[in-house]
XYZ file of C-alpha atoms in Angstrom:
334
model
C -27.043 104.562 92.871
C -29.213 102.801 90.649
C -29.053 103.769 86.787
C -32.119 104.521 84.836
C -32.667 102.626 81.586
C -32.064 105.728 79.747
C -28.651 106.509 81.326
C -27.575 102.830 80.437
C -28.712 103.353 76.677
C -26.729 106.560 76.645
C -23.547 104.609 78.525
C -23.540 101.849 76.027
C -23.735 104.340 72.939
C -20.728 106.286 74.144
C -18.574 103.118 74.852
C -19.622 101.846 71.518
C -18.639 105.231 69.693
C -15.276 105.055 71.588
C -14.701 101.564 70.446
C -15.407 102.706 66.652
C -13.101 105.571 67.120
C -10.387 103.580 68.659
C -10.240 100.995 65.952
C -10.426 103.577 63.159
C -7.234 105.079 64.678
C -5.599 101.987 65.241
C -6.196 100.960 61.661
C -4.908 104.124 60.208
C -1.806 104.145 62.213
C -1.169 100.718 61.219
C -1.813 101.156 57.611
C 0.630 104.075 57.853
C 3.029 102.073 59.417
C 2.706 99.168 56.960
C 3.180 101.830 54.072
C 6.152 103.034 55.350
C 7.817 99.696 56.182
C 10.431 98.252 53.841
C 10.002 95.131 52.132
C 11.897 92.139 53.913
C 12.362 90.030 50.578
C 10.954 88.118 48.168
C 9.893 84.414 48.164
C 9.128 82.337 45.194
C 7.475 79.080 45.732
C 6.927 76.765 42.309
C 4.174 74.243 42.607
C 5.595 71.582 40.360
C 4.667 67.909 40.667
C 6.014 66.660 37.132
C 9.434 64.883 36.607
C 10.661 67.842 34.313
C 10.967 71.044 36.204
C 10.991 73.260 33.228
C 10.210 76.015 35.580
C 12.840 77.181 38.486
C 12.835 79.840 41.132
C 16.063 81.263 39.664
C 14.374 81.433 36.192
C 11.323 83.351 37.604
C 13.972 85.659 39.492
C 15.431 86.510 36.348
C 11.945 87.148 34.770
C 11.324 89.587 37.886
C 14.212 91.987 36.571
C 15.547 93.874 39.557
C 12.863 93.291 42.291
C 14.650 90.602 44.055
C 17.746 93.019 44.463
C 15.826 96.068 45.184
C 13.125 94.703 47.248
C 14.750 95.196 50.783
C 15.156 98.843 49.912
C 11.790 99.392 48.572
C 8.727 100.442 50.635
C 5.770 97.586 50.716
C 3.388 100.237 49.468
C 5.198 101.034 46.420
C 5.538 97.145 45.402
C 2.558 96.689 43.100
C 1.653 92.779 43.162
C -1.054 93.139 40.601
C 1.530 94.229 37.944
C 3.862 91.584 39.218
C 0.931 88.829 38.354
C 0.331 90.334 34.969
C 4.253 90.356 34.115
C 4.526 86.650 35.063
C 1.264 85.725 33.026
C 3.129 86.677 30.123
C 5.751 84.015 30.536
C 4.806 81.197 28.492
C 5.596 78.248 30.990
C 3.424 79.598 33.801
C -0.275 78.480 33.835
C -1.191 80.308 37.313
C 0.456 82.731 39.630
C -0.596 84.250 42.759
C 1.153 87.254 44.662
C 0.752 88.236 48.105
C 2.399 90.633 51.090
C 2.736 88.847 54.058
C 2.589 90.192 57.633
C 6.454 89.350 57.846
C 6.890 92.140 55.432
C 7.834 89.888 52.655
C 6.264 89.188 49.081
C 5.267 85.758 48.261
C 5.028 84.615 44.893
C 3.248 81.089 44.227
C 3.658 79.842 40.750
C 1.958 76.786 39.082
C 3.629 75.879 35.872
C 2.157 74.817 32.874
C 0.747 71.558 32.329
C 0.698 70.520 29.002
C -1.910 68.156 27.490
C -0.694 67.999 23.836
C 2.141 68.791 21.343
C 1.010 70.500 18.226
C 2.864 70.220 14.675
C 1.344 72.625 12.003
C 1.842 72.667 8.286
C 4.248 75.643 8.667
C 6.875 73.594 10.800
C 6.029 75.031 14.107
C 6.030 72.833 17.120
C 4.543 73.901 20.631
C 2.783 72.313 23.622
C -0.719 73.559 24.711
C -2.542 73.224 28.135
C -6.234 72.949 28.679
C -6.913 76.703 28.321
C -5.046 76.640 24.933
C -2.214 78.637 26.193
C 1.213 77.842 24.356
C 4.669 76.773 25.370
C 7.532 76.771 22.825
C 8.825 73.277 22.436
C 12.483 73.671 23.474
C 15.106 70.967 22.949
C 16.032 71.069 26.542
C 13.232 69.188 27.786
C 10.707 66.810 26.130
C 7.109 65.819 27.575
C 5.367 62.766 27.001
C 1.945 64.035 25.901
C -0.376 63.042 22.896
C 0.854 64.472 19.641
C -1.444 66.262 17.171
C -0.909 67.220 13.595
C -3.013 69.696 11.908
C -3.808 73.856 11.320
C -6.299 75.357 13.894
C -7.961 78.515 13.790
C -10.656 80.336 16.080
C -13.542 78.270 14.656
C -11.461 75.081 14.979
C -9.165 75.374 18.009
C -6.635 72.813 19.106
C -8.515 72.672 22.549
C -11.622 71.109 20.612
C -9.520 67.886 20.906
C -9.106 67.858 24.415
C -12.070 65.557 25.076
C -10.694 63.100 22.768
C -7.446 63.088 24.126
C -8.891 62.522 27.740
C -10.954 59.622 26.409
C -7.831 57.980 24.640
C -5.950 58.507 27.996
C -8.797 57.352 30.104
C -8.591 53.761 28.400
C -5.266 51.595 28.685
C -5.773 49.897 25.472
C -6.337 53.106 23.062
C -3.679 54.863 24.962
C -1.152 52.243 23.673
C -2.812 51.712 20.592
C -2.782 55.335 19.112
C 0.240 57.331 18.271
C -0.791 60.526 16.811
C -3.879 62.265 16.070
C -4.152 64.266 12.680
C -6.807 66.979 12.457
C -7.752 67.271 8.691
C -10.632 69.461 9.783
C -13.482 69.615 12.193
C -15.414 66.623 10.539
C -12.257 64.730 9.642
C -10.506 63.623 12.690
C -7.861 60.923 11.822
C -6.309 58.393 14.378
C -3.020 57.067 13.437
C -2.377 53.736 15.220
C 1.110 52.394 16.256
C 0.650 49.446 14.123
C 1.026 51.033 10.483
C -1.034 50.161 7.736
C -4.167 52.017 8.011
C -5.727 55.091 9.583
C -9.045 55.463 11.356
C -11.456 58.590 10.611
C -13.693 59.167 13.586
C -15.421 62.135 11.996
C -16.069 65.031 14.277
C -15.488 65.372 18.101
C -18.790 63.661 19.258
C -19.836 60.176 20.504
C -16.425 58.767 21.199
C -17.851 55.854 23.253
C -19.882 54.657 20.744
C -17.512 55.119 17.721
C -14.645 53.433 19.523
C -17.187 50.625 20.499
C -17.737 50.174 16.784
C -13.938 50.169 16.073
C -13.508 47.383 18.246
C -15.981 45.366 16.778
C -14.195 46.013 13.379
C -11.052 45.047 14.833
C -12.501 41.805 16.420
C -14.754 40.764 13.311
C -12.674 41.810 10.287
C -9.182 42.990 11.121
C -7.896 39.580 12.244
C -8.785 37.867 9.120
C -8.089 40.464 6.764
C -4.856 41.749 7.795
C -4.027 45.235 9.120
C -2.763 46.756 5.911
C -5.645 45.444 4.003
C -7.591 48.807 4.374
C -5.915 52.205 4.103
C -8.616 53.755 5.990
C -11.474 52.591 8.589
C -14.207 55.253 9.037
C -16.369 55.372 11.946
C -17.757 58.713 11.115
C -21.349 57.638 9.901
C -23.626 56.593 12.903
C -24.027 52.614 13.371
C -21.755 51.687 11.018
C -17.824 50.862 10.140
C -16.511 51.533 6.564
C -13.404 49.944 5.360
C -11.658 51.375 2.235
C -9.498 48.848 0.793
C -6.012 49.970 -0.035
C -5.520 48.930 -3.640
C -8.929 49.235 -4.690
C -9.824 49.837 -8.260
C -12.732 51.900 -7.542
C -12.933 54.795 -5.003
C -16.098 53.529 -2.934
C -16.055 51.334 0.371
C -14.835 47.729 -0.202
C -16.377 46.532 3.578
C -19.208 47.823 5.638
C -20.029 46.692 9.079
C -23.803 47.687 9.313
C -25.262 47.602 13.043
C -28.857 46.282 13.204
C -29.307 47.529 16.400
C -27.316 48.737 19.639
C -26.413 45.356 20.889
C -25.515 43.363 17.698
C -23.829 44.060 14.516
C -23.948 42.086 11.135
C -21.050 42.012 8.788
C -21.916 42.569 5.098
C -19.539 42.683 2.237
C -20.200 45.308 -0.998
C -18.300 43.918 -3.869
C -17.236 46.500 -6.660
C -17.147 45.752 -10.102
C -14.308 47.331 -12.048
C -16.439 49.541 -14.178
C -18.500 50.825 -11.180
C -17.798 54.030 -9.841
C -19.294 54.612 -6.266
C -17.366 57.534 -4.365
C -18.361 57.729 -0.816
C -19.157 61.301 0.016
C -18.538 62.685 3.492
C -21.763 64.884 3.297
C -23.852 61.858 2.383
C -24.770 59.018 5.017
C -23.468 55.508 3.913
C -26.901 54.035 3.728
C -27.599 56.321 0.762
C -23.928 55.712 -0.828
C -24.955 51.908 -0.126
C -28.280 51.931 -2.068
C -26.469 53.985 -5.007
C -23.921 51.503 -5.010
C -26.308 48.557 -5.350
C -28.363 50.548 -8.189
C -25.090 51.303 -10.191
C -24.039 47.530 -9.897
C -27.375 46.230 -11.262
C -27.087 48.786 -13.954
C -23.577 47.916 -14.815
C -24.642 44.078 -14.962
C -27.420 44.388 -16.724
C -25.487 46.716 -19.675
C -22.968 43.873 -19.664
C -25.637 41.435 -20.072
C -27.138 43.092 -22.914
C -24.044 43.807 -24.774
C -23.099 39.982 -24.247
C -26.543 38.884 -25.860
C -25.845 41.295 -28.784
C -22.686 40.041 -29.645
C -23.430 36.412 -29.444
C -26.772 36.249 -31.122
C -26.749 35.203 -34.578
C -29.081 36.709 -36.896
C -31.812 34.659 -38.997
C -31.449 34.208 -42.580
C -34.519 35.599 -44.418
C -36.777 32.898 -45.521
C -36.985 32.475 -49.442
C -40.092 33.490 -51.141
C -41.772 30.512 -52.916
C -41.436 30.257 -56.597
C -44.580 31.186 -58.542
C -45.821 28.446 -60.742
C -46.055 29.786 -64.611
C -49.270 29.502 -66.178
C -49.882 29.105 -69.983
C -52.336 31.405 -70.817
C -55.589 30.013 -72.162
C -55.972 30.468 -76.041
C-alpha cells in the first residue's frame, strides 16, 4: 500500500520524537550511573621540561591533603574539580593547572610548574623568583635557577614585570647576555645595567627603544672605551635620544666629561666637553642633554671671561698722574 506524503511526514515526525526521548532517557540514566560511580583514583602529571624539577607528583599529592587516599571511596559527583584547581593555584610553584574527570572514573590533574624569568632582590633583604605574569616563587636554598638578577623595589605603578621586555632583549643577544651581570631598577626612568667587567654602570633610562640604546652603547664601546679604559667612567648613559654621555669617575665637577653626539641615524661624531674646575654643570635627568651642553658652553665662556678680566686687573699697572706745568712768576709792572 502506497503511503501518502502526509502519512510519511507524520511517520518521520514520530520517529524523530522517539529518538529524542531515547537520547534524553539514556543521558539521564548515564548521568545517574556516573554520579553514583566511585572514583577510581587520582593521576598527577607534571609537565616539567627544566633541568631542576622543583615540583614533583609526591609534593603535589601532599598539597591535595586526604584526596589521594579517600578518592576510591568517594563518588565522582562529590569531587569538585574546580575547587581542586583553585587550591593548587595557591601553590606558588605552579603556573597552570587543569583538572578533569576521565571516562575511566579517574581524576586527572595536569600541572605546569612555574617558569621563572628573573630573580628579585629588594631593599628589605627579600629574594624571590617571578614568572611572566608576576607570580612569585620563594627562593629556597634547595635549588638555584640561572635567570637574570634584578635589584630594586617595585610597586603597582612600577612592577617588576615591566622589565621583562628588557630581559628578553638581553637574552636574545648572546653578546649582551654574556656581558650583563645584573639589572638595578632605581626607578622607571633610571634602569641601570651592571656589566660583568667591573668599573662602570650603564643607565638606559626607561624601558623604551632598546635596539637604539644598545646600538649607541656598542658605538661608545668601540669608539671610546677601548682607548679610555673600562674604569675611566663611573657611568655611561644612553637615556637621552641620539646621544651617549660618559660621566668621569674622578671628575671634579658633576657634569658630563664625554659626549657622543649623533649627527644622523647612520653616523656619529665624538666630541669632548672639557670642564673647568670652577664650572658647575650638573646633568639633570629631566633636561635633554643638548640643553645641558649649551648651558655648559655658556658657563665655560663666562668663567673664562671672568678669569681673563681678573688677570688683566691684577697685571695692569696704574699710570702716574702727569705733573702740572710750573707757572711763570711775573713781576708786576710798576
